Coordinates of C-alpha atoms and ligand atoms in Angstrom, one line a residue:
M1 CA 0.0 0.0 0.0
A2 CA 1.6 3.2 -1.2
E3 CA 0.2 5.7 1.3
R4 CA 1.6 9.2 1.4
T5 CA 4.6 9.7 3.8
A6 CA 3.5 12.4 6.1
L7 CA 6.7 12.7 8.2
A8 CA 10.2 11.3 7.8
I9 CA 12.4 11.2 10.8
R10 CA 16.1 10.7 10.0
D11 CA 19.0 10.1 12.4
L12 CA 17.4 12.3 15.1
A13 CA 19.7 13.0 18.0
V14 CA 18.7 14.8 21.2
Q15 CA 20.9 15.5 24.2
F16 CA 20.4 16.8 27.7
E17 CA 23.5 18.5 29.0
S18 CA 23.9 19.1 32.7
E19 CA 26.7 19.4 35.2
Q20 CA 26.5 15.6 35.6
G21 CA 27.4 15.2 31.9
V22 CA 25.7 14.6 28.6
V23 CA 22.7 12.3 28.3
R24 CA 22.1 11.2 24.7
A25 CA 18.3 10.6 25.0
L26 CA 18.0 10.0 21.3
D27 CA 21.0 8.7 19.4
G28 CA 20.0 8.3 15.7
V29 CA 16.3 7.6 15.5
S30 CA 14.8 7.1 12.0
F31 CA 11.2 6.1 10.9
D32 CA 8.4 7.3 8.7
L33 CA 4.7 8.1 9.4
H34 CA 2.2 7.4 6.7
A35 CA -1.3 8.8 6.1
G36 CA -3.9 6.3 7.3
R37 CA -1.4 4.1 9.1
T38 CA -0.4 3.5 12.7
L39 CA 3.2 3.3 13.8
G40 CA 3.5 1.7 17.2
I41 CA 6.5 2.8 19.2
V42 CA 7.3 0.4 22.1
G43 CA 10.0 0.1 24.6
E44 CA 10.7 0.2 28.3
S45 CA 10.7 3.3 30.5
G46 CA 13.5 5.8 29.6
C47 CA 14.1 4.5 26.0
G48 CA 13.2 7.9 24.5
K49 CA 9.6 7.5 23.4
S50 CA 8.3 10.7 24.9
V51 CA 11.5 12.7 23.9
T52 CA 10.8 11.5 20.3
A53 CA 7.2 12.8 20.5
R54 CA 8.2 16.1 22.1
S55 CA 11.1 16.6 19.6
I56 CA 8.7 16.3 16.7
L57 CA 6.5 19.1 18.2
R58 CA 9.6 21.0 19.3
I59 CA 8.6 21.1 22.9
V60 CA 11.5 19.2 24.5
D61 CA 12.2 20.5 28.0
R62 CA 15.3 22.4 28.7
P63 CA 18.2 21.7 28.7
G64 CA 17.3 19.2 26.0
R65 CA 18.2 20.1 22.4
I66 CA 18.3 18.6 19.0
T67 CA 21.9 17.9 18.1
G68 CA 21.4 16.2 14.7
G69 CA 19.1 14.7 12.2
H70 CA 16.0 15.8 10.3
M71 CA 12.3 15.7 10.7
L72 CA 10.8 16.2 7.3
L73 CA 7.2 17.2 7.1
D74 CA 5.7 16.4 3.6
P75 CA 9.0 14.8 2.5
G76 CA 9.7 14.9 -1.3
T77 CA 7.1 17.5 -2.0
P78 CA 7.6 21.3 -2.8
Q79 CA 6.2 22.0 0.7
E80 CA 8.8 19.8 2.4
V81 CA 10.0 21.5 5.7
D82 CA 12.6 20.2 8.2
L83 CA 11.0 20.7 11.7
A84 CA 14.5 20.1 13.2
A85 CA 15.6 23.4 11.6
L86 CA 12.7 25.6 12.7
D87 CA 12.8 27.9 15.6
P88 CA 10.4 26.3 18.2
E89 CA 8.8 29.7 18.8
S90 CA 8.4 30.6 15.1
K91 CA 5.0 31.2 13.5
R92 CA 5.6 28.2 11.2
M93 CA 6.2 25.9 14.1
R94 CA 3.2 27.2 16.0
E95 CA 1.1 26.4 12.9
V96 CA 2.5 22.9 12.7
R97 CA 1.9 22.3 16.4
G98 CA -1.8 21.5 16.6
G99 CA -2.5 22.5 13.0
R100 CA -0.5 19.7 11.2
I101 CA 0.4 17.5 14.2
G102 CA -1.8 16.9 17.2
L103 CA -0.7 15.5 20.5
I104 CA -2.6 13.3 22.9
F105 CA -1.1 13.0 26.3
Q106 CA -1.2 10.1 28.8
E107 CA -2.9 12.4 31.4
P108 CA -5.5 14.6 29.6
M109 CA -5.1 17.2 32.4
T110 CA -1.7 18.0 30.9
A111 CA -3.5 19.5 27.9
L112 CA -6.4 21.0 29.9
S113 CA -6.8 23.8 32.4
V114 CA -8.8 23.4 35.5
H115 CA -9.9 27.0 35.3
Y116 CA -11.9 26.9 32.0
T117 CA -14.8 24.9 30.7
V118 CA -13.9 22.2 28.2
G119 CA -15.9 24.1 25.7
N120 CA -13.9 27.3 26.1
Q121 CA -10.7 25.4 25.8
I122 CA -11.7 23.6 22.6
I123 CA -13.1 26.8 21.1
E124 CA -9.8 28.5 21.8
A125 CA -7.9 25.6 20.2
V126 CA -10.2 25.7 17.1
R127 CA -9.6 29.5 16.7
Q128 CA -5.9 29.2 17.0
H129 CA -5.8 27.2 13.8
S130 CA -8.6 28.6 11.7
D131 CA -10.1 32.0 11.1
V132 CA -13.7 31.4 12.2
S133 CA -16.2 33.4 14.3
K134 CA -16.9 32.6 17.9
E135 CA -20.2 31.1 16.9
E136 CA -18.6 28.9 14.2
A137 CA -15.9 27.8 16.6
R138 CA -18.5 26.9 19.2
N139 CA -20.4 24.8 16.7
R140 CA -17.2 23.1 15.7
A141 CA -16.4 22.4 19.4
I142 CA -19.8 20.7 19.9
E143 CA -19.2 18.7 16.7
L144 CA -15.8 17.6 18.0
L145 CA -17.2 16.5 21.3
R146 CA -19.8 14.5 19.4
E147 CA -17.2 13.0 17.2
V148 CA -15.2 11.7 20.2
G149 CA -18.3 10.1 21.6
I150 CA -19.3 12.5 24.4
P151 CA -23.0 12.3 25.1
R152 CA -25.1 15.5 25.1
P153 CA -22.2 17.7 23.8
E154 CA -24.4 20.8 23.9
T155 CA -24.6 20.5 27.7
R156 CA -21.1 19.0 28.3
I157 CA -19.5 21.9 26.6
S158 CA -20.1 24.0 29.7
A159 CA -18.5 21.4 32.0
Y160 CA -15.2 21.8 33.8
P161 CA -12.7 19.0 33.3
F162 CA -12.9 18.0 36.9
E163 CA -16.6 17.3 36.5
L164 CA -15.8 14.5 34.0
S165 CA -14.7 10.9 34.4
G166 CA -11.2 9.9 33.4
G167 CA -12.5 8.3 30.2
L168 CA -14.5 11.4 29.2
R169 CA -11.6 13.6 30.0
Q170 CA -9.4 11.6 27.7
R171 CA -12.1 12.0 25.0
V172 CA -11.9 15.8 25.5
G173 CA -8.1 15.5 25.3
I174 CA -8.5 13.8 21.9
A175 CA -11.0 16.5 20.8
M176 CA -8.4 19.1 21.8
A177 CA -5.7 17.3 19.7
L178 CA -8.1 17.2 16.7
A179 CA -9.3 20.9 17.0
G180 CA -6.7 22.1 14.5
D181 CA -7.7 19.3 12.0
P182 CA -4.1 17.7 12.0
E183 CA -3.2 15.0 9.6
I184 CA -0.6 13.6 12.0
V185 CA -1.5 12.6 15.6
I186 CA 1.0 11.5 18.2
A187 CA -0.6 9.7 21.2
D188 CA 1.8 9.2 24.1
E189 CA 0.5 6.3 26.3
P190 CA -3.1 7.6 25.8
T191 CA -4.7 4.8 27.8
T192 CA -2.2 4.0 30.4
A193 CA -4.0 6.0 33.1
L194 CA -7.4 4.4 32.3
D195 CA -9.1 1.2 33.5
V196 CA -9.2 -1.7 31.0
T197 CA -12.8 -1.2 29.8
T198 CA -12.2 2.5 29.2
Q199 CA -8.9 1.7 27.6
A200 CA -10.6 -0.5 25.0
Q201 CA -13.2 2.2 24.3
I202 CA -10.5 4.9 23.8
L203 CA -8.5 2.7 21.5
A204 CA -11.6 1.9 19.4
L205 CA -12.3 5.6 19.2
L206 CA -8.7 6.3 18.0
R207 CA -9.0 3.6 15.4
R208 CA -12.3 5.0 14.1
L209 CA -11.1 8.6 14.0
Q210 CA -7.9 7.6 12.2
A211 CA -9.8 5.7 9.5
E212 CA -12.4 8.5 9.0
K213 CA -9.7 11.2 8.8
N214 CA -6.9 9.2 7.2
I215 CA -4.6 10.2 10.0
A216 CA -1.0 9.2 10.3
L217 CA -0.9 8.0 13.9
M218 CA 2.1 7.5 16.0
L219 CA 1.1 5.5 19.1
I220 CA 3.5 5.3 22.0
T221 CA 3.0 2.5 24.4
H222 CA 4.9 0.0 26.6
D223 CA 2.1 -2.5 26.1
M224 CA 2.5 -5.2 23.4
G225 CA -1.2 -5.9 23.7
V226 CA -2.0 -2.3 22.5
I227 CA 0.5 -2.7 19.7
A228 CA -1.1 -6.0 18.6
E229 CA -4.5 -4.3 18.5
M230 CA -3.6 -1.0 16.9
A231 CA -0.3 -0.9 15.0
D232 CA 0.4 -1.5 11.3
E233 CA 4.1 -1.2 11.8
V234 CA 6.2 -1.3 14.9
A235 CA 9.4 0.5 16.0
V236 CA 11.0 -1.1 19.0
M237 CA 13.2 1.4 20.9
Y238 CA 16.0 0.8 23.3
L239 CA 18.2 3.5 24.9
G240 CA 17.5 6.2 22.3
R241 CA 17.7 4.0 19.2
V242 CA 15.2 2.0 17.0
V243 CA 16.5 -1.6 17.5
E244 CA 13.8 -3.3 15.4
F245 CA 11.3 -2.1 12.8
A246 CA 8.7 -4.4 11.1
P247 CA 5.1 -4.8 10.1
V248 CA 3.1 -5.8 13.2
Q249 CA 2.4 -9.4 12.2
Q250 CA 6.1 -10.0 11.6
V251 CA 7.0 -8.6 15.0
F252 CA 4.8 -11.1 16.7
A253 CA 5.4 -14.1 14.4
A254 CA 9.1 -13.7 13.9
P255 CA 10.8 -11.0 16.1
R256 CA 14.4 -10.5 15.0
H257 CA 15.9 -8.5 17.9
P258 CA 16.6 -10.4 21.3
Y259 CA 15.1 -7.3 23.0
T260 CA 11.8 -7.6 21.1
R261 CA 11.7 -11.3 22.0
A262 CA 12.3 -10.4 25.6
L263 CA 9.5 -7.8 25.5
L264 CA 7.1 -10.4 24.0
R265 CA 8.0 -12.9 26.7
A266 CA 7.1 -10.3 29.3
V267 CA 3.5 -10.1 28.0
P268 CA 1.1 -12.0 30.1
S269 CA -0.3 -14.8 27.9
I270 CA -4.0 -15.6 27.9
L271 CA -2.8 -19.2 28.0
A272 CA -0.7 -18.7 31.1
T273 CA -2.0 -20.5 34.2
P274 CA -3.5 -18.1 36.7
R275 CA -1.0 -16.5 39.1
Q276 CA 1.9 -17.7 37.0
R277 CA 4.7 -15.2 37.4
L278 CA 5.2 -12.9 34.5
S279 CA 8.5 -13.3 32.9
T280 CA 10.3 -9.9 33.1
I281 CA 13.4 -8.8 31.3
G282 CA 16.5 -9.5 33.3
G283 CA 18.4 -6.4 34.5
A284 CA 17.5 -2.8 34.5
V285 CA 17.7 -0.4 31.6
P286 CA 21.0 1.4 32.0
H287 CA 20.8 5.2 32.3
P288 CA 21.3 6.8 28.9
G289 CA 24.2 8.8 30.5
S290 CA 26.1 5.6 30.9
R291 CA 25.5 3.8 27.7
P292 CA 27.1 0.4 27.5
T293 CA 29.7 0.0 24.7
G294 CA 29.0 -1.9 21.5
C295 CA 25.3 -2.9 21.3
A296 CA 23.7 -1.1 24.2
Y297 CA 21.5 -4.1 25.0
H298 CA 24.5 -6.5 25.4
P299 CA 24.6 -6.5 29.2
R300 CA 21.1 -7.8 29.4
C301 CA 21.1 -9.9 26.2
S302 CA 20.8 -13.7 26.6
E303 CA 21.6 -14.3 23.0
R304 CA 25.0 -12.5 22.7
I305 CA 27.2 -14.1 20.1
G306 CA 30.6 -12.8 21.3
A307 CA 33.0 -9.9 21.9
I308 CA 31.6 -8.1 18.8
C309 CA 28.4 -7.4 20.8
M310 CA 30.4 -5.7 23.5
E311 CA 32.8 -3.8 21.3
Q312 CA 31.0 -2.7 18.1
R313 CA 27.8 -0.9 17.3
P314 CA 25.4 -3.0 15.2
R315 CA 24.3 -1.3 12.0
P316 CA 21.1 0.8 12.4
V317 CA 17.8 -0.5 11.0
P318 CA 17.6 0.9 7.4
S319 CA 14.7 3.3 7.4
G320 CA 11.5 2.1 5.8
E321 CA 12.8 -1.5 5.8
A322 CA 12.0 -4.3 8.2
G323 CA 15.1 -5.2 10.2
A324 CA 16.9 -5.4 13.5
S325 CA 20.0 -3.7 14.7
C326 CA 21.7 -6.8 16.0
F327 CA 24.9 -8.8 15.2
K328 CA 23.1 -12.1 15.7
D329 CA 20.5 -11.1 13.2
E330 CA 23.2 -9.9 10.8
A331 CA 25.0 -13.3 11.1
R332 CA 21.7 -15.1 10.5
E333 CA 21.0 -13.0 7.4
Q334 CA 24.5 -13.7 6.0
A335 CA 24.1 -17.5 6.6
A336 CA 20.8 -17.5 4.8
Ligands
ATP1 N1 13.8 16.9 31.3 C1 14.8 16.0 31.2 N2 16.0 16.3 31.7 C2 17.0 15.4 31.6 N3 17.0 14.2 31.0 C3 15.8 13.9 30.4 C4 14.6 14.8 30.5 N4 13.6 14.2 29.8 C5 14.1 13.0 29.4 N5 15.4 12.8 29.8 C6 16.2 11.7 29.4 O1 15.8 11.1 28.2 C7 15.5 9.7 28.4 C8 14.3 9.3 27.7 O2 13.2 9.8 28.3 P1 11.7 9.6 27.8 O3 10.8 10.4 28.6 O4 11.7 9.8 26.3 O5 11.4 8.1 28.1 P2 10.1 7.2 27.7 O6 10.5 6.2 26.7 O7 9.0 8.1 27.3 O8 9.8 6.5 29.1 P3 8.4 6.3 29.9 O9 8.0 4.9 29.4 O10 8.8 6.2 31.3 O11 7.5 7.4 29.6 C9 15.4 9.5 30.0 O12 15.9 8.3 30.4 C10 16.2 10.7 30.5 O13 17.5 10.2 30.7
MG2 MG1 7.2 8.6 28.2

């Protein structure tokens, strides 16, 4: 399926510098987002998922800064623009933020204020990105609330966020993200704070909106179950790098990176006997400030093939192609 590439990330590098030293939070991340498709980004805490999302929107917290790479919006077209080269405060970047790329947070209150009604906040967001009257913006806000499945939107528009349940608040968060009619949506753990039933409803909502609006969705999660349900392609991240990229069926049927295999083993199986202990990945994620030599996963890897894993960096996954950044996988490929 040749869907339009909406955003191409190439060799993105982000550092946090402090007196304690330099933390390479992202160390050469590449992937593409396509219209109408979902890229699932998965990995343990601290691997750089949120920094990737925040970099794309140019809202990385200080002292973080982009030190290399490109983020091409509309790549290969006359409108192509490198978000990595824009001033985060520029008019262009403010148009992109919300207008071309929407962000859904884990905790909807991050995007919402306690002081204003949900209606006022959505109306404000609509008016930021289109030149419409107050009346039109209000109608659009009601329509958005209806689209995200909020019952009685004409009444609910006057509610304050704290008057709504967690599930309804996340629906409002999604309405906020869609207010500027973006064609790319980044959802950073959008259901982690919700109970399972509400989680399923919100994921179904995201799937429906994506299909209706042909959105390029980047879905961040640490949950392989969410990946299985939502993603078309998967990027597995470890310590600021993409270590495996593949179509979703391939990731589950034939994972190529030992880290991906370990993540899959850590998923509770529906076949597991009740109370069976979950297999967890041995060892903790090292701090990105003290990255192991060679393949950064080698200290935890049960499938190391030798000194090469400790000494050399495996080649990165070629962007747009399925593959794993792993010497064992390279050896297997050469043998085949
Ligand atoms: N504000 C900050 N100051 C310093 N370092 C930071 C900051 N934000 C992130 N980092 C560094 O970047 C790394 C990646 O962080 P990030 O928030 O992207 O992880 P994540 O994959 O989203 O994890 P989680 O699953 O816990 O949300 C962290 O391990 C941390 O070292
Ligand atoms: Mg995060």
